[in-house]
PDB file of C-alpha atoms in Angstrom:
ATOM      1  CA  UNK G  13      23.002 -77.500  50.237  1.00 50.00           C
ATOM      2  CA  UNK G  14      21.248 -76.109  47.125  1.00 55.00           C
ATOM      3  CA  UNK G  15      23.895 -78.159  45.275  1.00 53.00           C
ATOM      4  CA  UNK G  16      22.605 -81.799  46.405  1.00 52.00           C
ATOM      5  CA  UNK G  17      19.123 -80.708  46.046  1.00 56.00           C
ATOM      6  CA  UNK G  18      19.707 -80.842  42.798  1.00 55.00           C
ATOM      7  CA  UNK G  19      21.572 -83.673  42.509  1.00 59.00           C
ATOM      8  CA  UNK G  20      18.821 -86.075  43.859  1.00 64.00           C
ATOM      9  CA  UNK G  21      15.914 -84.856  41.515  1.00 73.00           C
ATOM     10  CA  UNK G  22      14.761 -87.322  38.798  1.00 79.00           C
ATOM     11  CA  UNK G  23      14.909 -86.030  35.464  1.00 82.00           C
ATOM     12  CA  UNK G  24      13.531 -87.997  32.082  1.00 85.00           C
ATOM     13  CA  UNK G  25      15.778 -87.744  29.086  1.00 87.00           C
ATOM     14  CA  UNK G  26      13.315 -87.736  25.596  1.00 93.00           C
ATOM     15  CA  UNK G  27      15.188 -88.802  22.503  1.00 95.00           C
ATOM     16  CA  UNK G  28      13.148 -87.354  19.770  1.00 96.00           C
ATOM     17  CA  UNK G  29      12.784 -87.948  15.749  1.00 96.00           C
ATOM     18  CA  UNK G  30      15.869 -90.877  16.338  1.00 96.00           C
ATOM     19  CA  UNK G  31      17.561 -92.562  13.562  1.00 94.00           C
ATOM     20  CA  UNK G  32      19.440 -94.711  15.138  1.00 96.00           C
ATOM     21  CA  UNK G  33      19.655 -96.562  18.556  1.00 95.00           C
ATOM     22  CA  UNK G  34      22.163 -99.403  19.357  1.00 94.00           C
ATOM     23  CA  UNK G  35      21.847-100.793  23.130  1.00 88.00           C
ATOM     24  CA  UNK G  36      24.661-103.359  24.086  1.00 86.00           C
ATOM     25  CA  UNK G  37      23.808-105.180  27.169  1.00 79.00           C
ATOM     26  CA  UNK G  38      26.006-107.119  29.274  1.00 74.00           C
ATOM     27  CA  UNK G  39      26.983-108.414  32.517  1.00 64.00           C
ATOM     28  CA  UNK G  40      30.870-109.027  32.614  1.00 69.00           C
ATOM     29  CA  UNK G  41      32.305-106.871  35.670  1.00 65.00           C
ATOM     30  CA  UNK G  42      28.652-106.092  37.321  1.00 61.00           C
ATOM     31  CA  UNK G  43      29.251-105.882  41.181  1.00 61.00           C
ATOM     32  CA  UNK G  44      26.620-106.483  43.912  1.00 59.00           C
ATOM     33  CA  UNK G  45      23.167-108.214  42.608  1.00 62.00           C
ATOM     34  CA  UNK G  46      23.173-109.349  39.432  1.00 60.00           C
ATOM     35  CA  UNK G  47      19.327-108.359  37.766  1.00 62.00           C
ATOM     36  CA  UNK G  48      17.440-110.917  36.666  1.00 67.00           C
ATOM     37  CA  UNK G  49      16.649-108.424  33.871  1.00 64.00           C
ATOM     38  CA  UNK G  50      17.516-104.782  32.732  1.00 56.00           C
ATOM     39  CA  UNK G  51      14.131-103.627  34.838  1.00 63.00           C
ATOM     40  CA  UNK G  52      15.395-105.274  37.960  1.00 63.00           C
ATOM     41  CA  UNK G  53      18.144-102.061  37.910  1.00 57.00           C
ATOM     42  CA  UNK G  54      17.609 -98.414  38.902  1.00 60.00           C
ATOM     43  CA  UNK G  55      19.716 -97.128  36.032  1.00 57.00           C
ATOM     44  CA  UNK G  56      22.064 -93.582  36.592  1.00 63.00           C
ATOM     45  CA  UNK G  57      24.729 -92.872  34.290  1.00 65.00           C
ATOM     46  CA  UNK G  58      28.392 -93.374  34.843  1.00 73.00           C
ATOM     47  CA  UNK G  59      29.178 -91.273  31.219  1.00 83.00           C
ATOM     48  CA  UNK G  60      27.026 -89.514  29.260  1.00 87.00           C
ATOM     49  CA  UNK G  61      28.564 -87.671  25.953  1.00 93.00           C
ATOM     50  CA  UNK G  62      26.419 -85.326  23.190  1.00 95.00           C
ATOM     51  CA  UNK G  63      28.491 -84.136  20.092  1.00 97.00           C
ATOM     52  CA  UNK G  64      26.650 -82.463  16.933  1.00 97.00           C
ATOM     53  CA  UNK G  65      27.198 -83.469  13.954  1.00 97.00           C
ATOM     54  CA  UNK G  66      25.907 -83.041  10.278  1.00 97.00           C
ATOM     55  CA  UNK G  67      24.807 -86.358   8.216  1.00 94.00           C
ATOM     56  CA  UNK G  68      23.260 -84.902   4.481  1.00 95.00           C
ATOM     57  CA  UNK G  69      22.783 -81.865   5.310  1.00 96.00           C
ATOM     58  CA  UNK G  70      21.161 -82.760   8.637  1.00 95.00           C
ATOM     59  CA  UNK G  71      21.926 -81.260  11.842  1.00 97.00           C
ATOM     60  CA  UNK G  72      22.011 -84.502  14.787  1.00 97.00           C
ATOM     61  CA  UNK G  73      22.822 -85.179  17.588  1.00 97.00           C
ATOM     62  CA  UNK G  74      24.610 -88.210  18.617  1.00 97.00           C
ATOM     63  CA  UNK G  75      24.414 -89.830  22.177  1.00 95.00           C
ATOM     64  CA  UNK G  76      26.757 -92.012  24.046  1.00 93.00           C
ATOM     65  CA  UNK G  77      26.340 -93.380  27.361  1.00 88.00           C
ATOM     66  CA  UNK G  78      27.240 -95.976  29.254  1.00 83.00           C
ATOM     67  CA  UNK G  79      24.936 -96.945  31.824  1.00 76.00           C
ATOM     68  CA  UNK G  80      25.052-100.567  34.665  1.00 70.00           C
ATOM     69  CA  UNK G  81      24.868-103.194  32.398  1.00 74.00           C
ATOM     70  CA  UNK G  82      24.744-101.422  29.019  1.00 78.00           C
ATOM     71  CA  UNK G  83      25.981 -99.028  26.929  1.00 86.00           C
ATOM     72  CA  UNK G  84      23.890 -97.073  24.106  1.00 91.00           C
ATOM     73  CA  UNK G  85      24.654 -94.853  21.137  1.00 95.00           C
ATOM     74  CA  UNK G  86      21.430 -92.681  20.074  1.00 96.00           C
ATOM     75  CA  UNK G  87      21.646 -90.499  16.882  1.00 97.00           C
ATOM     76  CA  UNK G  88      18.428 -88.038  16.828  1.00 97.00           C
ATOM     77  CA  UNK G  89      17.323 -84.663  16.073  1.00 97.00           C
ATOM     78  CA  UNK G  90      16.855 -83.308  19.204  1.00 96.00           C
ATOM     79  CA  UNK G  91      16.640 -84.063  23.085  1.00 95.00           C
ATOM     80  CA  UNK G  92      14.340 -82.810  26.129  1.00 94.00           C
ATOM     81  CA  UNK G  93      15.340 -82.969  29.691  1.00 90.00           C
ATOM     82  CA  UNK G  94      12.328 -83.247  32.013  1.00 91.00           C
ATOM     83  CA  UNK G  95      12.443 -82.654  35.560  1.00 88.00           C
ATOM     84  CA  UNK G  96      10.061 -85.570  37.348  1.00 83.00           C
ATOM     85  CA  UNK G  97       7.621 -84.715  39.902  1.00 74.00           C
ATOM     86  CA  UNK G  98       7.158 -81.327  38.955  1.00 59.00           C
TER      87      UNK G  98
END
């Protein structure tokens, strides 16, 4: 179906003009293989969250997601989806 076509593309997420980014890695609960490393992981998101919000004056956005093996918090000013293999 059209549906899981697009399901299985690859897409690359571009934080841009960040001023923050806080990555948390850890291993606790991890099922399956362990990696070595956090490159020895294909990575797809089990939650993803965007929220605006306004720091000085400054419209951001702030990014949370939780992702095998870490979670991450991103504050930026703005975000591109790419779709890979185009």
């Amino acid at each position: 179906s059209r549906d899981h076509e697009v399901e299985d593309r690859e897409y690359t997420v571009l934080f841009k003009e960040c001023f923050s980014a806080v990555f948390n890695t850890w291993l606790e609960g991890a099922e399956g293989d362990i990696p070595q490393s956090p490159k020895d992981l294909a990575f797809y998101f089990h939650d993803i969250s965007i929220r605006e919000i306004v720091v000085e004056g400054v419209p951001l956005y702030q990014v949370e997601m939780v992702i095998p093996i870490m979670d991450c918090k991103i504050t930026c000013k703005s975000i591109e989806i790419v779709r890979c293999g185009v």
